[in-house]
């Protein structure tokens, strides 16, 4: 049993154990889940310590025959990009378990007459752990079929987290919308996975008429047409993979499920979806789309870049127009995912390194902003921006942490998202200057929606709590558990804002290999600076 297997087995086993805890002891279930996520974090840190950025492309490899009759293998391998996303997932899960400590306390009950447990804290934390296990597998799976299975399986726990534990009255509809969108993409990807197998069976990779799903075997055979697939076939296969990942990410115009799901889910579940699960889509674009289908990736790159720029501007403009703070934050994520996908398909070292770093930084900043907004909602009972005002006067710590998280969202220099957005724009400008200039407009738009949101909610005189049973006119500041949730997120935003190099050291070798697989070089400089001492 390799370390990568242990990595995902820890949360999976704890999830099963949590369900077995007596229903009358929900606190034990929650503490077991927290300890399970901390154990997973310990394994992830061990992998990071043992990982050699200058070593083999895939490390801690496990490769065991799984379904030999058609070439499927249990094949895992860790590269630099997968490692930083594993660390992101492992860091966020204990924080999300703490943040959602009371989310499911009133979501279910014990049916004593039937002797069975209804939905409640046990189910809630077990679903989070199961989802963590599936996400971790997706970041290390190098067998395409294995990746596809967990890519689709993770829809199940996310569906129940949205529909079973959400609020607002529309959670069931939001969960169904989430499921239908992603299942549609999954069906297209399934067809493409089958097509990939057929193509490998007809190529030199096929043995005894059997194809392969092994990503290293396919990519190591050489880039550009080695699968014996014509241009049209490769384009269709690329489309099947890309649409599935574009829905998961999400990329405009496949985005409309995200705001509804984010608003309907609990804050912890929404962060798990936007900061962790959706990163599987952008990660898969980098690992599978570009490396399996390099020619098609280059052919469709201008179209995908155009859609990314539209998503960047569209998400920012709609964020400005929102009256619901949770929906506003969801639209900012659509804009940020546009930046990530823009960087991936600009296909320069800077842009792809920035896009990968953005996956991590967006996860941290969105987690901070969304969870703090959730703490506000839990106090006032409303998501409407107009129902707030003067929070800074009555809850200064809450307002201050909200400001820092908001400034990170608009990529303020000194906070982690700035360097990743800067790298994406610089790298994109060298190949697609018009796209980089258009995307830069989001810098102004993001300042508008963040600062205007802060002014309306935190400035001015405090608004009294209204409605029947309102006992006090102000809201309490962050208490100890909430501060424990927010503090590590803000610390990471500051640390990676000034010291991103440790992450870039892990990312760069993997990006270099991806660029080589696609057959792309960095564009040569197009502007020369004359030598002052030379001839004029």
PDB file of C-alpha atoms in Angstrom, residues 3 32 102 116 122-123 129 135 165 203 206 233 236 265 270 284 286 337 377 382 390 398 408 414 428 441 492 503 524:
ATOM      1  CA  UNK A   3       1.476   6.613   0.491  1.00  0.00           C
ATOM      2  CA  UNK A  32     -13.688  12.076  14.761  1.00  0.00           C
ATOM      3  CA  UNK A 102     -23.126  23.657  14.015  1.00  0.00           C
ATOM      4  CA  UNK A 116     -32.564   4.538  12.281  1.00  0.00           C
ATOM      5  CA  UNK A 122     -23.044  12.231  11.236  1.00  0.00           C
ATOM      6  CA  UNK A 123     -24.156  12.256   7.631  1.00  0.00           C
ATOM      7  CA  UNK A 129     -14.872  13.220   4.303  1.00  0.00           C
ATOM      8  CA  UNK A 135     -10.925  14.769  -4.647  1.00  0.00           C
ATOM      9  CA  UNK A 165     -28.255  20.318   4.287  1.00  0.00           C
ATOM     10  CA  UNK A 203      -2.071   2.648 -32.143  1.00  0.00           C
ATOM     11  CA  UNK A 206      -2.262  -1.339 -28.134  1.00  0.00           C
ATOM     12  CA  UNK A 233     -11.148  12.574 -34.050  1.00  0.00           C
ATOM     13  CA  UNK A 236     -13.992  15.393 -30.805  1.00  0.00           C
ATOM     14  CA  UNK A 265     -25.510  25.143   0.334  1.00  0.00           C
ATOM     15  CA  UNK A 270     -20.177  25.997  -0.684  1.00  0.00           C
ATOM     16  CA  UNK A 284      -7.799  18.261 -15.349  1.00  0.00           C
ATOM     17  CA  UNK A 286      -3.856  21.115 -17.439  1.00  0.00           C
ATOM     18  CA  UNK A 337     -12.053  30.798 -12.779  1.00  0.00           C
ATOM     19  CA  UNK A 377     -25.616  35.536   7.938  1.00  0.00           C
ATOM     20  CA  UNK A 382     -30.270  37.444   6.043  1.00  0.00           C
ATOM     21  CA  UNK A 390     -22.368  49.674  10.687  1.00  0.00           C
ATOM     22  CA  UNK A 398     -15.462  40.538  12.001  1.00  0.00           C
ATOM     23  CA  UNK A 408      -7.441  39.471  -1.302  1.00  0.00           C
ATOM     24  CA  UNK A 414       0.877  41.920  -0.708  1.00  0.00           C
ATOM     25  CA  UNK A 428      -1.029  35.911 -21.521  1.00  0.00           C
ATOM     26  CA  UNK A 441     -10.578  45.490 -16.855  1.00  0.00           C
ATOM     27  CA  UNK A 492      -1.786  32.017   4.438  1.00  0.00           C
ATOM     28  CA  UNK A 503       4.829  26.965  -4.270  1.00  0.00           C
ATOM     29  CA  UNK A 524      10.223  35.519 -28.035  1.00  0.00           C
TER      30      UNK A 524
END
